[in-house]
Amino acid sequence: MKILVCVTSVPDTTTKIAFTDNNTKLNKAGVTFITGPYDDYALARAVELKEKTGASVTVLNVGEADAEPVIRKCLAIGADDAIRVNAEPTDAYFVAEQIAAIAKENSYDLILMGRESIDYNGGQVHGIVGEMLGLPSISPVMQLDIDGDTAKITREIEGGKEQLEAKLPLILGCQEPIAEWKIPNMRGIMTARTKPLKLVEPTGTDKLTTVASYELPAPRGAVKMIKAEEAETLIQLLHNEAKVI
C-alpha cells in the first residue's frame, strides 16, 4: 500500500500575527513554523499503518524553501520520502491541483491530510482533490482502519458519529482522535537527513484567488463590572450598547 500524506507549514499557534506589504502578506519575521496540527494526526495514523501493514509513506508539501524543516520533521517521525512543490500555498484550488498532479503520477492507494489548515481554515483541499482525481473524499475522519482494499472509517457529524466503509483508493481529511501525535526520536532525526526530498515545480493553472487584505481582530474593549443586584442595568447595557438582546 502506498500512502500520501499532505502537510502544511503553518505559524505556531502561539505566534503574534502581523502583516506586511499593505496587509496582503504574513510578516514571517521571527515566526516559528510547525506542521499543521490536523496534518500531524494524518501523518501519525499513516506511520501506524506503515508499521502494521508495511505500507510506504510519502509526505507532500506545497510550499517554499522555508517549509523544509517541517518536512524533515515529518521524515523523522517515520515517512519514507518527501516531495515539495516549490510554490506559495495561498489558493486552495492551486494547492489541490498540485496534489492531484503528484497523485496521478504515483497512483497512491490512500491520500491523507488534515481536515483543514490552521492558517486559512478553508477545509476545501481534500474535496477539490477528490473531484480532480474522481475519488471519494471523506472528512472529518476520527478513526481509520484498513482491511484489505477497504477502509473502515468513523467520521464526526453534527450531533454524533457516522460509521462508513469505502474502497481504496480514497482521500481522507483527518482530525483527533485518529492517532496520537508522534515526537521524533534521535534515530529518526538522524535518518531524516538522508531520506529523499524531491523538489518539483508547480503545474496547472494560475491561482484563482488573491488576497485583497488581511485584518487583525478588533482589540478587546473595556470591561464594565455590574453588581449582582443590578440586573436591570445589565439588561439595558446588553440591549443598548452591546446590542445582543
Tab-separated table of C-alpha atoms in Angstrom:
chain	number	residue	atom	x	y	z
A	1	MET	CA	0.000	0.000	0.000
A	2	LYS	CA	1.219	3.479	-0.924
A	3	ILE	CA	0.144	6.331	1.328
A	4	LEU	CA	0.496	10.016	0.506
A	5	VAL	CA	0.286	12.440	3.433
A	6	CYS	CA	-0.200	16.099	2.513
A	7	VAL	CA	1.123	18.510	5.138
A	8	THR	CA	1.068	22.256	5.619
A	9	SER	CA	3.694	24.502	7.186
A	10	VAL	CA	1.837	26.971	9.416
A	11	PRO	CA	2.720	29.522	12.097
A	12	ASP	CA	2.964	28.149	15.615
A	13	THR	CA	-0.312	28.618	17.471
A	14	THR	CA	1.379	30.997	19.942
A	15	THR	CA	2.617	33.321	17.178
A	16	LYS	CA	1.765	37.004	17.381
A	17	ILE	CA	0.452	37.675	13.885
A	18	ALA	CA	1.433	40.763	11.896
A	19	PHE	CA	1.118	41.663	8.221
A	20	THR	CA	3.270	43.389	5.630
A	21	ASP	CA	3.001	44.648	2.030
A	22	ASN	CA	-0.052	46.778	2.757
A	23	ASN	CA	-1.656	43.991	4.822
A	24	THR	CA	-1.574	41.455	1.985
A	25	LYS	CA	1.109	39.078	3.331
A	26	LEU	CA	2.051	37.498	6.633
A	27	ASN	CA	5.129	39.045	8.197
A	28	LYS	CA	7.303	35.951	8.686
A	29	ALA	CA	9.994	37.743	10.708
A	30	GLY	CA	10.523	35.870	13.947
A	31	VAL	CA	7.724	33.378	13.215
A	32	THR	CA	8.212	29.700	14.107
A	33	PHE	CA	6.552	27.326	11.651
A	34	ILE	CA	5.141	23.910	12.533
A	35	THR	CA	3.333	21.066	10.810
A	36	GLY	CA	-0.383	21.786	10.698
A	37	PRO	CA	-1.853	20.059	13.791
A	38	TYR	CA	-4.517	18.206	11.816
A	39	ASP	CA	-1.860	17.098	9.325
A	40	ASP	CA	0.117	15.759	12.289
A	41	TYR	CA	-2.797	13.452	13.094
A	42	ALA	CA	-2.887	12.251	9.476
A	43	LEU	CA	0.852	11.561	9.493
A	44	ALA	CA	0.703	9.732	12.814
A	45	ARG	CA	-2.008	7.393	11.525
A	46	ALA	CA	-0.098	6.824	8.290
A	47	VAL	CA	3.012	5.804	10.252
A	48	GLU	CA	0.892	3.429	12.361
A	49	LEU	CA	-0.492	1.840	9.181
A	50	LYS	CA	3.049	1.566	7.835
A	51	GLU	CA	4.153	-0.275	10.969
A	52	LYS	CA	1.130	-2.575	10.799
A	53	THR	CA	0.952	-3.323	7.062
A	54	GLY	CA	4.381	-2.472	5.644
A	55	ALA	CA	2.962	0.423	3.632
A	56	SER	CA	5.186	3.160	2.239
A	57	VAL	CA	4.552	6.747	3.362
A	58	THR	CA	5.345	9.795	1.236
A	59	VAL	CA	4.950	13.334	2.575
A	60	LEU	CA	3.882	16.090	0.180
A	61	ASN	CA	4.088	19.808	0.866
A	62	VAL	CA	3.158	22.669	-1.419
A	63	GLY	CA	5.395	25.406	-0.097
A	64	GLU	CA	8.570	27.398	-0.353
A	65	ALA	CA	12.057	26.539	0.890
A	66	ASP	CA	11.305	27.672	4.444
A	67	ALA	CA	8.958	24.678	4.769
A	68	GLU	CA	11.784	22.141	4.555
A	69	PRO	CA	12.443	21.928	8.335
A	70	VAL	CA	8.786	20.942	8.769
A	71	ILE	CA	9.150	18.331	6.015
A	72	ARG	CA	12.311	16.906	7.603
A	73	LYS	CA	10.470	16.570	10.901
A	74	CYS	CA	7.802	14.522	9.113
A	75	LEU	CA	10.543	12.284	7.742
A	76	ALA	CA	11.972	11.951	11.252
A	77	ILE	CA	8.574	10.842	12.543
A	78	GLY	CA	8.521	7.953	10.074
A	79	ALA	CA	7.725	8.969	6.495
A	80	ASP	CA	9.935	7.262	3.898
A	81	ASP	CA	10.393	10.127	1.456
A	82	ALA	CA	9.048	13.579	0.677
A	83	ILE	CA	8.080	15.839	-2.193
A	84	ARG	CA	7.962	19.636	-2.087
A	85	VAL	CA	6.144	21.562	-4.790
A	86	ASN	CA	8.030	24.846	-4.979
A	87	ALA	CA	5.175	27.349	-4.699
A	88	GLU	CA	3.468	29.606	-2.195
A	89	PRO	CA	0.309	27.811	-0.979
A	90	THR	CA	-2.167	30.679	-0.905
A	91	ASP	CA	-5.027	29.319	-3.011
A	92	ALA	CA	-6.956	26.094	-2.233
A	93	TYR	CA	-7.619	25.215	-5.887
A	94	PHE	CA	-3.983	25.744	-6.825
A	95	VAL	CA	-2.760	23.589	-3.927
A	96	ALA	CA	-5.266	20.854	-4.773
A	97	GLU	CA	-4.120	20.908	-8.400
A	98	GLN	CA	-0.517	20.294	-7.316
A	99	ILE	CA	-1.544	17.401	-5.071
A	100	ALA	CA	-3.662	15.867	-7.812
A	101	ALA	CA	-0.790	16.084	-10.311
A	102	ILE	CA	1.585	14.267	-7.946
A	103	ALA	CA	-1.066	11.662	-7.117
A	104	LYS	CA	-1.727	10.931	-10.796
A	105	GLU	CA	1.966	10.257	-11.385
A	106	ASN	CA	2.357	7.855	-8.463
A	107	SER	CA	-1.005	6.062	-8.047
A	108	TYR	CA	-1.360	6.189	-4.264
A	109	ASP	CA	-3.817	3.890	-2.518
A	110	LEU	CA	-4.603	6.342	0.263
A	111	ILE	CA	-4.242	10.124	0.458
A	112	LEU	CA	-4.395	11.600	3.950
A	113	MET	CA	-4.345	15.229	5.057
A	114	GLY	CA	-5.689	17.327	7.888
A	115	ARG	CA	-9.348	18.302	7.768
A	116	GLU	CA	-8.114	21.895	7.335
A	117	SER	CA	-5.013	24.010	7.784
A	118	ILE	CA	-4.922	26.316	10.779
A	119	ASP	CA	-3.783	29.376	8.822
A	120	TYR	CA	-6.571	29.730	6.232
A	121	ASN	CA	-9.004	27.199	7.807
A	122	GLY	CA	-10.649	26.639	4.436
A	123	GLY	CA	-11.218	22.872	4.675
A	124	GLN	CA	-11.514	22.733	0.871
A	125	VAL	CA	-8.440	20.963	-0.443
A	126	HIS	CA	-9.388	17.318	0.182
A	127	GLY	CA	-12.735	17.766	-1.557
A	128	ILE	CA	-11.213	19.507	-4.577
A	129	VAL	CA	-8.511	16.830	-4.898
A	130	GLY	CA	-11.199	14.144	-4.786
A	131	GLU	CA	-13.096	15.839	-7.605
A	132	MET	CA	-9.937	16.222	-9.692
A	133	LEU	CA	-8.992	12.562	-9.272
A	134	GLY	CA	-12.513	11.152	-9.403
A	135	LEU	CA	-12.059	9.603	-5.945
A	136	PRO	CA	-14.195	9.591	-2.790
A	137	SER	CA	-13.244	12.288	-0.289
A	138	ILE	CA	-14.383	11.969	3.333
A	139	SER	CA	-13.873	14.408	6.214
A	140	PRO	CA	-13.512	14.858	9.149
A	141	VAL	CA	-12.251	11.337	9.907
A	142	MET	CA	-11.779	10.388	13.572
A	143	GLN	CA	-10.919	6.703	13.162
A	144	LEU	CA	-9.392	4.718	10.311
A	145	ASP	CA	-8.667	1.026	9.864
A	146	ILE	CA	-7.684	-0.774	6.672
A	147	ASP	CA	-8.929	-4.290	5.872
A	148	GLY	CA	-7.547	-5.404	2.530
A	149	ASP	CA	-8.778	-2.853	-0.010
A	150	THR	CA	-11.470	-1.488	2.298
A	151	ALA	CA	-11.185	1.472	4.660
A	152	LYS	CA	-13.345	1.383	7.781
A	153	ILE	CA	-13.964	4.938	8.874
A	154	THR	CA	-15.573	6.856	11.705
A	155	ARG	CA	-16.257	10.476	10.975
A	156	GLU	CA	-17.748	13.275	13.021
A	157	ILE	CA	-21.168	14.605	12.048
A	158	GLU	CA	-23.372	17.158	13.757
A	159	GLY	CA	-24.663	15.606	16.955
A	160	GLY	CA	-22.842	12.291	16.624
A	161	LYS	CA	-20.604	9.953	14.634
A	162	GLU	CA	-21.005	8.097	11.366
A	163	GLN	CA	-19.548	4.668	10.537
A	164	LEU	CA	-18.513	4.231	6.894
A	165	GLU	CA	-16.748	1.757	4.637
A	166	ALA	CA	-15.104	2.742	1.360
A	167	LYS	CA	-12.898	1.030	-1.175
A	168	LEU	CA	-9.370	2.222	-1.802
A	169	PRO	CA	-8.137	4.469	-3.300
A	170	LEU	CA	-9.677	7.421	-1.485
A	171	ILE	CA	-8.909	10.736	0.188
A	172	LEU	CA	-9.439	11.493	3.872
A	173	GLY	CA	-9.343	14.695	5.901
A	174	CYS	CA	-8.240	13.755	9.416
A	175	GLN	CA	-8.683	15.066	12.938
A	176	GLU	CA	-8.239	13.871	16.515
A	177	PRO	CA	-8.508	11.182	17.874
A	178	ILE	CA	-7.476	9.245	14.741
A	179	ALA	CA	-3.986	8.834	16.271
A	180	GLU	CA	-1.726	10.377	18.864
A	181	TRP	CA	0.843	12.895	17.719
A	182	LYS	CA	4.311	11.391	17.381
A	183	ILE	CA	7.540	13.007	18.561
A	184	PRO	CA	10.657	12.157	16.508
A	185	ASN	CA	13.392	10.319	18.387
A	186	MET	CA	17.111	10.865	17.875
A	187	ARG	CA	17.438	7.976	15.441
A	188	GLY	CA	14.569	9.340	13.375
A	189	ILE	CA	16.128	12.811	13.327
A	190	MET	CA	19.444	11.411	12.122
A	191	THR	CA	17.944	9.202	9.395
A	192	ALA	CA	15.685	12.026	8.179
A	193	ARG	CA	18.767	13.874	6.939
A	194	THR	CA	19.417	11.224	4.288
A	195	LYS	CA	15.858	10.414	3.233
A	196	PRO	CA	14.885	11.611	-0.265
A	197	LEU	CA	13.247	15.033	-0.570
A	198	LYS	CA	12.277	15.702	-4.170
A	199	LEU	CA	11.730	19.246	-5.395
A	200	VAL	CA	9.259	19.771	-8.240
A	201	GLU	CA	7.983	22.914	-9.909
A	202	PRO	CA	4.257	23.742	-9.874
A	203	THR	CA	1.974	22.848	-12.729
A	204	GLY	CA	-1.502	23.688	-13.970
A	205	THR	CA	-3.428	26.950	-13.814
A	206	ASP	CA	-2.527	30.135	-12.019
A	207	LYS	CA	-4.067	30.792	-8.615
A	208	LEU	CA	-7.736	31.644	-8.899
A	209	THR	CA	-7.886	33.922	-5.876
A	210	THR	CA	-5.704	36.678	-4.461
A	211	VAL	CA	-5.744	38.358	-1.071
A	212	ALA	CA	-7.072	41.915	-1.086
A	213	SER	CA	-6.059	42.476	2.548
A	214	TYR	CA	-5.914	40.871	5.970
A	215	GLU	CA	-7.287	42.394	9.155
A	216	LEU	CA	-6.473	41.626	12.766
A	217	PRO	CA	-9.387	41.106	15.166
A	218	ALA	CA	-10.549	44.237	16.938
A	219	PRO	CA	-8.865	44.715	20.327
A	220	ARG	CA	-10.852	43.815	23.391
A	221	GLY	CA	-12.937	46.644	24.695
A	222	ALA	CA	-13.162	47.910	28.250
A	223	VAL	CA	-14.913	45.700	30.791
A	224	LYS	CA	-17.833	47.016	32.800
A	225	MET	CA	-18.468	45.401	36.157
A	226	ILE	CA	-22.160	45.266	37.155
A	227	LYS	CA	-23.207	44.448	40.678
A	228	ALA	CA	-25.265	41.279	41.030
A	229	GLU	CA	-28.248	43.158	42.407
A	230	GLU	CA	-28.333	45.495	39.366
A	231	ALA	CA	-29.711	43.040	36.828
A	232	GLU	CA	-31.834	45.713	35.164
A	233	THR	CA	-28.740	47.802	34.421
A	234	LEU	CA	-27.055	44.756	32.871
A	235	ILE	CA	-30.073	44.118	30.650
A	236	GLN	CA	-30.112	47.732	29.468
A	237	LEU	CA	-26.386	47.608	28.589
A	238	LEU	CA	-26.768	44.347	26.687
A	239	HIS	CA	-29.673	45.816	24.773
A	240	ASN	CA	-28.495	49.364	24.126
A	241	GLU	CA	-24.687	49.095	23.939
A	242	ALA	CA	-23.762	45.504	23.145
A	243	LYS	CA	-26.959	45.031	21.098
A	244	VAL	CA	-27.001	41.295	21.708
A	245	ILE	CA	-30.559	41.149	23.021
